[in-house]
XYZ file of C-alpha atoms in Angstrom:
639
model
C -70.344 105.844 -43.071
C -71.940 103.951 -40.194
C -73.020 105.944 -37.139
C -72.406 103.542 -34.288
C -75.112 102.777 -31.751
C -73.649 102.919 -28.270
C -76.790 101.308 -26.766
C -76.743 103.861 -23.954
C -80.078 103.684 -22.071
C -82.276 106.758 -21.839
C -83.017 108.862 -18.798
C -80.905 110.678 -16.276
C -77.341 109.441 -15.989
C -77.386 109.160 -12.190
C -79.764 106.196 -12.167
C -79.019 104.839 -15.626
C -77.024 101.746 -14.643
C -79.495 100.699 -11.953
C -82.415 101.066 -14.356
C -80.551 99.212 -17.066
C -79.703 96.328 -14.732
C -83.357 96.034 -13.774
C -84.469 96.096 -17.404
C -81.982 93.443 -18.483
C -83.130 89.860 -18.827
C -81.897 87.369 -16.265
C -80.795 83.808 -16.885
C -82.095 81.623 -14.082
C -79.568 79.538 -12.116
C -80.519 76.242 -13.763
C -80.183 77.683 -17.254
C -76.814 79.306 -16.519
C -75.322 75.829 -16.303
C -76.258 75.293 -19.951
C -74.101 78.157 -21.204
C -70.338 78.143 -21.750
C -68.164 81.249 -21.779
C -64.617 81.756 -22.989
C -62.549 84.370 -21.143
C -59.239 85.217 -22.819
C -56.784 86.797 -20.389
C -56.340 86.419 -16.649
C -55.386 89.904 -15.519
C -57.722 91.910 -13.335
C -60.507 92.096 -15.932
C -60.158 88.478 -17.027
C -59.717 86.897 -13.606
C -62.576 88.862 -12.070
C -64.902 88.163 -15.009
C -64.122 84.444 -15.079
C -64.495 84.095 -11.307
C -67.742 86.070 -11.142
C -69.391 84.355 -14.112
C -68.418 80.953 -12.757
C -69.764 81.874 -9.323
C -73.067 82.730 -11.023
C -73.215 79.250 -12.532
C -71.828 79.571 -16.047
C -69.276 77.064 -17.294
C -66.120 79.053 -18.029
C -62.946 78.379 -19.971
C -60.126 80.715 -18.965
C -57.063 81.184 -21.192
C -53.790 82.425 -19.765
C -50.796 83.557 -21.806
C -48.391 82.960 -18.920
C -47.780 79.855 -16.870
C -49.891 81.357 -14.070
C -52.574 84.063 -13.910
C -50.505 85.701 -11.183
C -48.036 86.896 -13.833
C -50.532 89.104 -15.673
C -49.342 92.629 -16.402
C -51.929 93.989 -13.940
C -49.316 93.510 -11.218
C -47.345 96.413 -12.692
C -49.967 99.019 -11.723
C -48.392 99.789 -8.386
C -49.668 103.117 -7.154
C -53.337 102.645 -6.333
C -56.963 102.310 -7.358
C -59.532 105.101 -7.380
C -62.914 104.922 -5.666
C -65.460 107.594 -4.796
C -65.907 106.606 -1.136
C -65.042 110.032 0.309
C -63.408 108.324 3.299
C -61.083 111.335 3.531
C -64.135 113.601 3.911
C -62.554 116.065 1.504
C -65.425 116.615 -0.904
C -65.205 113.552 -3.130
C -68.310 111.990 -4.657
C -69.435 109.805 -7.544
C -70.083 112.922 -9.570
C -66.637 114.380 -8.828
C -64.886 111.159 -9.866
C -67.043 111.123 -12.990
C -66.178 114.764 -13.694
C -62.443 114.316 -13.084
C -62.319 111.263 -15.376
C -64.196 112.933 -18.243
C -62.082 116.082 -17.898
C -58.881 114.062 -17.548
C -59.735 112.261 -20.789
C -60.047 115.670 -22.455
C -63.744 115.165 -23.192
C -63.259 112.255 -25.560
C -64.969 109.474 -23.585
C -68.567 108.311 -23.357
C -70.240 109.950 -20.373
C -72.530 107.013 -19.566
C -69.676 104.517 -19.253
C -67.595 106.839 -17.116
C -70.463 107.557 -14.746
C -71.097 103.827 -14.307
C -67.399 103.349 -13.579
C -67.568 105.989 -10.848
C -70.707 104.409 -9.391
C -69.338 100.877 -9.059
C -65.906 102.019 -7.874
C -67.131 101.909 -4.278
C -68.140 98.258 -4.661
C -64.664 97.348 -5.888
C -63.051 98.420 -2.623
C -65.537 96.409 -0.573
C -64.996 93.372 -2.799
C -61.214 93.574 -2.656
C -61.083 94.199 1.091
C -63.355 91.191 1.667
C -60.928 89.098 -0.404
C -58.116 90.098 1.906
C -56.344 92.701 -0.222
C -54.051 94.453 2.314
C -54.971 98.060 1.662
C -53.113 100.636 3.717
C -54.986 101.645 6.866
C -55.076 104.463 9.356
C -53.993 103.860 12.942
C -57.617 103.208 13.919
C -57.999 100.496 11.276
C -60.000 102.330 8.602
C -58.764 102.290 5.015
C -56.621 105.243 4.043
C -56.165 107.012 0.711
C -53.681 109.275 -1.015
C -53.736 111.793 -3.830
C -53.046 111.032 -7.477
C -52.639 113.118 -10.619
C -55.643 114.912 -12.058
C -57.604 115.188 -8.804
C -57.703 117.533 -5.844
C -59.162 114.969 -3.470
C -57.641 111.921 -1.824
C -59.469 108.969 -3.405
C -56.718 106.510 -4.261
C -56.601 103.322 -2.184
C -53.273 101.533 -2.176
C -51.365 98.557 -0.862
C -48.015 100.253 -0.371
C -46.363 100.132 -3.833
C -47.885 96.777 -4.777
C -51.530 97.631 -5.376
C -51.916 95.894 -8.731
C -50.199 92.780 -7.486
C -52.347 92.547 -4.365
C -55.584 93.184 -6.270
C -54.606 90.522 -8.782
C -53.942 88.062 -5.982
C -57.462 88.736 -4.725
C -58.991 88.133 -8.146
C -56.672 85.158 -8.688
C -57.828 83.545 -5.446
C -61.440 83.939 -6.539
C -60.584 82.448 -9.931
C -58.705 79.490 -8.482
C -61.565 78.803 -6.096
C -63.758 78.277 -9.141
C -61.069 76.158 -10.798
C -61.050 73.980 -7.698
C -64.839 73.776 -7.762
C -64.786 72.608 -11.378
C -66.625 75.675 -12.685
C -63.591 77.063 -14.549
C -61.249 75.142 -16.822
C -57.912 76.967 -16.826
C -55.691 76.755 -19.909
C -52.255 78.269 -19.185
C -49.597 78.990 -21.806
C -52.153 79.432 -24.584
C -52.196 82.245 -27.128
C -55.329 83.152 -29.045
C -54.717 83.087 -32.797
C -58.208 83.649 -34.164
C -61.851 84.236 -33.365
C -64.453 81.809 -34.708
C -67.752 83.180 -36.012
C -70.841 81.094 -36.665
C -73.785 82.910 -38.263
C -72.019 86.169 -37.506
C -71.757 85.453 -33.772
C -68.638 84.830 -31.703
C -68.740 81.136 -30.855
C -65.165 80.158 -30.115
C -61.448 80.709 -30.529
C -58.369 79.064 -31.991
C -55.357 78.949 -29.666
C -51.797 77.729 -29.824
C -50.257 75.796 -26.975
C -47.041 77.770 -26.504
C -45.203 74.761 -25.051
C -46.158 71.998 -27.492
C -47.101 74.076 -30.523
C -50.426 72.266 -30.785
C -53.309 74.213 -32.345
C -56.531 73.842 -30.348
C -60.202 74.630 -30.986
C -62.532 75.812 -28.230
C -66.247 76.528 -28.565
C -68.565 78.586 -26.355
C -71.726 80.679 -26.373
C -69.876 83.983 -25.919
C -66.270 85.193 -25.840
C -64.823 87.800 -23.465
C -61.513 89.375 -24.509
C -59.539 90.672 -21.516
C -56.121 90.796 -23.152
C -54.791 94.215 -22.187
C -53.346 96.929 -24.385
C -50.953 97.388 -27.268
C -48.285 99.639 -25.716
C -45.547 97.264 -26.846
C -46.024 98.570 -30.373
C -43.437 101.196 -29.352
C -41.025 98.339 -28.510
C -39.680 100.234 -25.518
C -42.574 100.731 -23.119
C -43.464 100.084 -19.511
C -45.471 97.040 -20.597
C -44.345 93.483 -19.971
C -42.547 91.953 -22.952
C -45.391 89.475 -23.457
C -48.026 92.207 -23.829
C -49.372 92.228 -27.385
C -52.344 93.098 -29.581
C -52.802 89.752 -31.331
C -56.104 88.590 -29.809
C -57.785 91.962 -30.292
C -56.295 92.424 -33.754
C -57.422 88.997 -34.972
C -60.915 89.854 -33.689
C -60.646 93.171 -35.561
C -59.897 91.279 -38.779
C -63.012 89.187 -38.162
C -65.212 92.281 -37.966
C -64.738 93.963 -34.572
C -64.180 97.692 -35.054
C -60.947 99.080 -33.574
C -61.453 102.445 -31.883
C -59.089 105.370 -31.267
C -55.815 103.503 -31.920
C -53.864 106.785 -31.761
C -54.817 107.291 -28.103
C -51.781 105.854 -26.345
C -50.838 107.180 -22.950
C -47.385 108.473 -22.152
C -46.442 108.049 -18.483
C -44.209 110.816 -17.097
C -42.549 108.807 -14.336
C -40.371 106.188 -16.014
C -36.700 105.339 -15.616
C -35.078 106.868 -18.742
C -33.798 104.884 -21.718
C -30.183 103.874 -21.194
C -29.282 102.160 -24.478
C -30.082 99.773 -27.302
C -29.706 96.764 -25.009
C -33.070 97.338 -23.322
C -36.152 95.288 -24.173
C -38.508 97.258 -21.919
C -38.638 100.243 -19.600
C -39.392 100.352 -15.901
C -42.198 102.450 -14.484
C -41.844 104.439 -11.300
C -45.362 104.747 -9.909
C -47.223 108.028 -10.252
C -47.798 107.821 -6.505
C -44.228 109.074 -6.137
C -45.339 112.474 -7.430
C -47.532 112.702 -4.352
C -44.452 113.499 -2.253
C -41.662 113.942 -4.805
C -40.993 117.283 -6.489
C -40.136 117.443 -10.198
C -37.452 119.899 -11.321
C -34.656 120.681 -13.749
C -31.734 123.095 -13.497
C -32.573 126.622 -14.608
C -29.254 126.827 -16.449
C -29.176 124.969 -19.754
C -26.596 122.213 -19.984
C -25.925 122.280 -16.233
C -23.847 119.150 -15.511
C -23.463 119.609 -11.755
C -24.669 116.869 -9.457
C -28.237 117.561 -8.355
C -27.342 118.037 -4.702
C -24.795 120.678 -5.722
C -27.449 122.808 -7.415
C -28.838 125.341 -4.914
C -32.560 125.875 -4.446
C -32.581 129.191 -6.291
C -31.157 127.570 -9.429
C -33.817 124.865 -9.653
C -36.927 125.139 -11.788
C -39.855 123.279 -10.225
C -41.644 123.726 -13.513
C -44.859 121.812 -12.727
C -45.395 123.851 -9.553
C -44.574 127.025 -11.468
C -46.870 126.356 -14.430
C -49.730 124.609 -12.615
C -50.002 126.058 -9.103
C -53.409 124.484 -8.357
C -52.268 120.889 -9.052
C -48.485 121.196 -8.963
C -46.735 117.870 -9.335
C -50.103 116.085 -9.472
C -51.204 117.273 -12.888
C -52.488 114.492 -15.195
C -50.010 112.291 -16.970
C -50.287 113.836 -20.413
C -49.689 117.322 -19.008
C -46.695 116.218 -16.935
C -45.224 114.265 -19.860
C -45.384 117.174 -22.282
C -43.912 119.521 -19.673
C -40.952 117.155 -19.157
C -40.390 116.876 -22.907
C -40.519 120.664 -23.245
C -37.949 121.125 -20.470
C -35.595 118.646 -22.129
C -36.144 120.030 -25.628
C -35.157 123.457 -24.315
C -31.829 122.092 -23.090
C -32.582 121.765 -19.383
C -32.696 117.960 -19.289
C -30.345 116.029 -17.019
C -28.353 112.815 -17.160
C -26.027 111.518 -19.853
C -28.597 111.844 -22.630
C -30.259 115.058 -21.483
C -33.581 113.225 -21.712
C -34.488 113.142 -18.033
C -35.748 115.349 -15.218
C -35.346 115.001 -11.477
C -37.914 113.591 -9.050
C -36.673 114.765 -5.684
C -37.722 113.545 -2.218
C -35.441 115.798 -0.184
C -38.314 117.863 1.233
C -40.477 114.782 1.897
C -37.649 113.158 3.839
C -37.244 116.325 5.917
C -40.989 116.345 6.608
C -41.681 112.619 7.118
C -38.246 111.225 7.873
C -36.566 108.508 5.836
C -38.616 105.855 7.623
C -41.860 107.638 6.760
C -40.965 107.823 3.074
C -39.810 104.187 3.108
C -43.100 103.120 4.661
C -44.977 104.618 1.710
C -42.628 103.889 -1.185
C -39.886 101.591 0.061
C -40.236 98.859 -2.548
C -40.264 101.439 -5.363
C -37.106 103.059 -4.010
C -35.450 99.642 -3.738
C -36.393 98.821 -7.333
C -34.969 102.120 -8.583
C -31.737 101.532 -6.670
C -31.303 98.025 -8.114
C -31.819 99.236 -11.690
C -29.776 102.454 -11.581
C -27.257 101.749 -8.789
C -28.238 105.108 -7.260
C -29.723 105.700 -3.817
C -32.923 107.769 -4.271
C -32.980 108.632 -0.567
C -29.751 110.559 -1.133
C -29.884 111.518 -4.837
C -32.998 112.557 -6.773
C -34.477 109.986 -9.145
C -34.146 110.639 -12.867
C -37.345 110.112 -14.831
C -38.634 110.643 -18.375
C -41.919 109.914 -20.162
C -42.535 106.562 -21.850
C -45.348 104.646 -23.519
C -47.522 103.073 -20.852
C -51.209 102.412 -21.594
C -53.541 102.132 -24.574
C -56.729 104.142 -24.310
C -57.689 102.830 -27.747
C -58.920 99.287 -28.253
C -61.875 97.349 -29.570
C -64.993 99.492 -29.846
C -67.704 98.405 -27.397
C -71.171 99.645 -26.621
C -72.566 100.376 -23.159
C -72.864 96.613 -22.585
C -69.163 96.092 -23.399
C -70.074 94.207 -26.585
C -68.067 94.795 -29.746
C -69.531 95.089 -33.229
C -69.473 91.270 -33.331
C -72.467 89.847 -31.421
C -71.301 87.704 -28.539
C -67.790 89.160 -28.446
C -67.195 91.329 -25.378
C -64.057 93.346 -24.611
C -63.150 94.271 -21.031
C -60.512 96.413 -19.356
C -57.667 97.843 -21.420
C -58.704 95.735 -24.414
C -61.626 98.112 -25.029
C -61.642 101.851 -25.678
C -64.539 103.014 -23.587
C -63.730 104.832 -20.357
C -60.575 106.954 -20.581
C -61.001 109.119 -23.657
C -57.768 110.716 -24.858
C -55.881 110.358 -21.571
C -56.173 108.054 -18.578
C -55.955 109.427 -15.066
C -53.655 107.501 -12.767
C -55.199 104.738 -10.607
C -58.069 104.281 -13.074
C -56.782 101.236 -14.997
C -57.262 98.908 -12.028
C -60.632 100.495 -11.382
C -61.892 99.875 -14.918
C -60.579 96.315 -15.179
C -62.268 95.222 -11.957
C -65.435 97.200 -12.641
C -65.853 95.504 -16.028
C -65.062 92.044 -14.679
C -66.877 92.014 -11.352
C -69.831 94.330 -11.880
C -70.625 94.967 -15.559
C -69.957 91.992 -17.838
C -71.703 89.402 -15.613
C -74.946 91.352 -16.126
C -74.574 92.250 -19.789
C -73.379 88.808 -20.904
C -76.439 87.233 -19.294
C -78.711 89.706 -21.030
C -77.101 88.789 -24.372
C -77.432 85.046 -23.787
C -81.090 85.329 -22.768
C -82.172 87.560 -25.604
C -80.190 86.126 -28.533
C -81.004 83.184 -30.750
C -77.731 81.292 -30.658
C -79.039 78.613 -32.991
C -78.248 75.814 -30.557
C -74.951 74.411 -29.392
C -71.924 74.699 -31.654
C -69.117 72.158 -31.450
C -65.552 72.395 -32.655
C -66.465 70.100 -35.551
C -68.205 73.015 -37.247
C -66.689 74.100 -40.560
C -65.974 77.578 -39.158
C -63.489 76.083 -36.694
C -61.721 74.152 -39.426
C -61.466 77.288 -41.567
C -60.041 79.364 -38.715
C -57.594 76.645 -37.683
C -56.330 76.254 -41.231
C -55.851 80.025 -41.527
C -53.784 80.029 -38.319
C -51.658 77.108 -39.511
C -51.077 78.750 -42.887
C -49.824 81.931 -41.236
C -47.463 79.931 -39.028
C -46.165 77.982 -42.010
C -45.650 81.198 -43.966
C -43.552 82.717 -41.180
C -41.429 79.585 -40.816
C -40.839 79.340 -44.568
C -39.336 82.824 -45.034
C -35.842 81.894 -43.778
C -34.670 85.509 -43.825
C -31.717 87.203 -42.174
C -33.278 89.632 -39.653
C -34.813 88.662 -36.347
C -38.322 89.681 -35.350
C -36.716 91.605 -32.482
C -34.733 93.706 -34.941
C -37.844 94.529 -36.968
C -39.765 95.335 -33.783
C -37.076 97.753 -32.647
C -37.208 99.475 -36.059
C -41.008 99.728 -35.974
C -40.934 101.040 -32.421
C -38.612 103.912 -33.301
C -40.844 105.008 -36.180
C -44.014 104.877 -34.101
C -42.422 106.610 -31.089
C -40.683 109.352 -33.057
C -43.599 110.144 -35.376
C -46.715 109.003 -33.508
C -45.582 109.195 -29.894
C -45.504 112.034 -27.375
C -45.807 114.725 -30.027
C -46.947 114.377 -33.623
C -47.296 116.528 -36.714
C -48.758 116.122 -40.165
C -45.448 115.666 -41.957
C -44.168 113.042 -39.521
C -47.409 111.076 -39.573
C -47.412 110.971 -43.371
C -43.834 109.711 -43.262
C -44.854 106.979 -40.796
C -47.719 105.913 -43.058
C -45.182 105.479 -45.872
C -42.426 103.859 -43.808
C -44.394 101.253 -41.846
C -45.714 99.364 -44.931
C -42.133 99.188 -46.208
C -40.993 97.655 -42.919
C -43.920 95.239 -43.104
C -43.038 94.259 -46.677
C -39.432 93.540 -45.759
C -40.570 91.628 -42.669
C -42.567 89.174 -44.799
C -39.552 88.720 -47.078
C -36.625 88.719 -44.696
C -37.626 87.751 -41.158
C -35.733 84.860 -39.614
C -37.840 82.437 -37.569
C -35.711 79.436 -36.624
C -37.139 76.147 -35.370
C -40.525 74.626 -36.049
C -44.144 75.227 -35.188
C -44.751 72.022 -33.255
C -42.708 72.844 -30.179
C -41.789 75.709 -27.839
C -40.600 78.462 -30.189
C -40.262 81.960 -28.769
C -39.014 83.326 -32.087
C -42.227 82.212 -33.778
C -44.301 83.790 -31.013
C -42.466 87.112 -31.377
C -42.793 87.122 -35.162
C -46.503 86.309 -35.054
C -47.200 89.134 -32.633
C -45.034 91.562 -34.588
C -46.994 90.826 -37.773
C -50.052 92.260 -36.033
C -48.146 95.241 -34.631
C -46.951 96.071 -38.148
C -50.566 96.351 -39.293
C -51.710 98.227 -36.194
C -48.828 100.701 -36.512
C -50.086 101.946 -39.853
C -53.638 102.303 -38.525
C -52.356 104.162 -35.460
C -50.608 106.700 -37.677
C -53.625 107.041 -39.991
C -55.919 107.616 -37.023
C -53.542 110.234 -35.620
C -53.343 111.994 -38.987
C -57.118 111.977 -39.363
C -57.612 113.531 -35.912
C -56.512 117.055 -36.781
C -56.574 118.376 -33.222
C -54.701 118.052 -29.957
C -56.451 116.301 -27.111
C -55.177 114.531 -24.031
C -52.178 112.338 -24.731
C -52.697 112.900 -28.481
C -50.651 116.071 -29.029
C -50.562 117.538 -32.523
C -47.908 120.238 -32.718
C -50.055 122.245 -35.146
C -52.768 122.720 -32.513
C -51.415 124.374 -29.385
C -52.867 127.092 -27.167
C -50.943 130.295 -26.436
C -49.658 128.835 -23.155
C -48.511 125.560 -24.752
C -51.443 123.269 -23.921
C -53.410 120.878 -26.143
C -55.981 122.664 -28.302
C -59.080 120.593 -29.066
C -61.517 121.000 -31.937
C -64.840 120.045 -30.385
C -66.859 121.136 -33.408
C -65.239 118.572 -35.697
C -63.769 115.823 -33.501
C -66.168 115.096 -30.640
C -66.447 111.470 -31.660
C -64.889 108.086 -31.129
C -63.129 106.918 -34.288
C -63.940 103.257 -34.995
C -62.139 101.559 -37.880
C -63.529 98.645 -39.885
C -61.201 96.045 -41.433
C -61.765 94.898 -45.002
C -58.716 92.989 -46.211
C -55.016 93.565 -46.851
C -55.739 95.136 -50.223
C -57.345 98.331 -48.921
C -57.259 100.427 -45.745
C -59.835 100.340 -42.980
C -62.991 102.443 -43.165
C -63.635 105.066 -40.507
C -66.938 105.032 -38.628
C -67.880 107.571 -35.973
C -69.679 107.409 -32.661
C -70.723 110.984 -31.784
C -69.900 111.935 -28.201
C -72.461 114.067 -26.395
C -71.726 115.935 -23.174
C -74.869 116.632 -21.205
C -73.460 116.548 -17.682
C -69.892 117.847 -18.058
C -69.407 121.011 -20.072
C -66.608 120.887 -22.625
C -64.101 123.570 -21.698
C -60.420 124.163 -22.222
C -58.725 121.907 -19.683
C -56.841 123.841 -17.053
C -54.854 122.595 -14.074
C -53.356 125.980 -13.238
């Protein structure tokens, strides 16, 4: 079993990143023009990385799944972005943000990466504000913050309820400036189908033009994957329908280790499932828990309207169980508490799988206009979807799949186990451990893109023998292109009777029910048996109409689902192997006396990185030991 080298520099953690940046080799401006980079994905990590690397002088190719980078899923992160500025003068610091993030991840993240994230968080706010991101401000003009789950300080900057969208517009403007300057070639409506290796190094990608069906080859000196997470494996999730794992999974099958696939975050503040007709779920920002109060009726099966239930008959269970943090406990804690309340028969709504998020007291305190100023667009969205007025009737919410803490394994330099292949943002596993604190996804994506990868990629290019320029005429490109075409032809030739959508819905139910919010040994073993059977039937009975040389959404869905069907089995195997509860990974066999996750630090303080071999045998587990020198591992408590 390989013990992975995280490449974490030595010395004290507080100055580690500065020392490492100084020690890294620099590519001079004239030589930067000789190197080409491929950046796959144009969300916050991808747009910021492409723009920054192009600004430095590299020639960049940027690949966008949508018709415009502005449609990246980063826009869905509405509530805010964390930064250790201490503008609120309430005791925040780099070390406190570092501590909160390590603790929030239930001590399953790499300390060095998290500390660097906390350090550069301050720079992100300056960068975004300079780009014109309209952060909320105090009356005097200074930037304001609000509280978020998992912290007792006010460190979350926000642009009303559109923070992700506004930050993406800032990164998008920087990207398009470089497109206009000729430093970035933008390729919209392209999907990565394979990674090309030459002498064991990442030197290009194979993509499919989603409009014409044409298969294209693109070569470079390094590849940066910024393709987001795999939450859509559950079918119903808060992720955009186009979110997928294909780029990362194809890189995994070329040799990039896949780390902690069982770490998928469940968000507690989602509009509940309403029926089989849904293709996705809608997230209500965690920022709402800053002023909203979560409760259920004390009486089981109480069908009265919420406003008819008197105060004494309401159970504000988060405030009761966690008095120190109340409604602002981390997402995994709030999600499990909501599930417990519903499992005990206190859930509300037609299905009983919902709890109330009530703004009655906030409206009394701030007035309707004050609440609307903070959350108006979120309230409007809820009203359009549910036909209920949340100013008058409490919102109904329930946990749902939201974010993938797992992803491609990367070292301190964000490089995968394939030299020259970097993974940024949600596509990697590095910063959030077993649970992500709210407002940290935007922080990590922009930190990786603006302030980490531009340094580490240059260090790789300077210090690595690339063996000269590689063109798309190389045999490795032909081999990868042929493999992609063969897979497409195989899907089109099946001519089965079930749609990819139908298979995806079936897979999603298995993964959610047996590897979702709560898991146990028996259910995980059942999932490991069931998912290969679904995969076998898929390859025999999926229906993919049309052809491969034109716009074909059915082919796109089937191709992505083929990868989800392989990932689903690995997710369940990883969850079964991790015989402990930690963060969002809750094993029912390992629970403390008061119902919280019970870790096993002696046996599971490591990142699980899985190596692909081929379809004939399962992946091999490798471990990166996690050491905690600056944050003591203790039982997490938010009481």
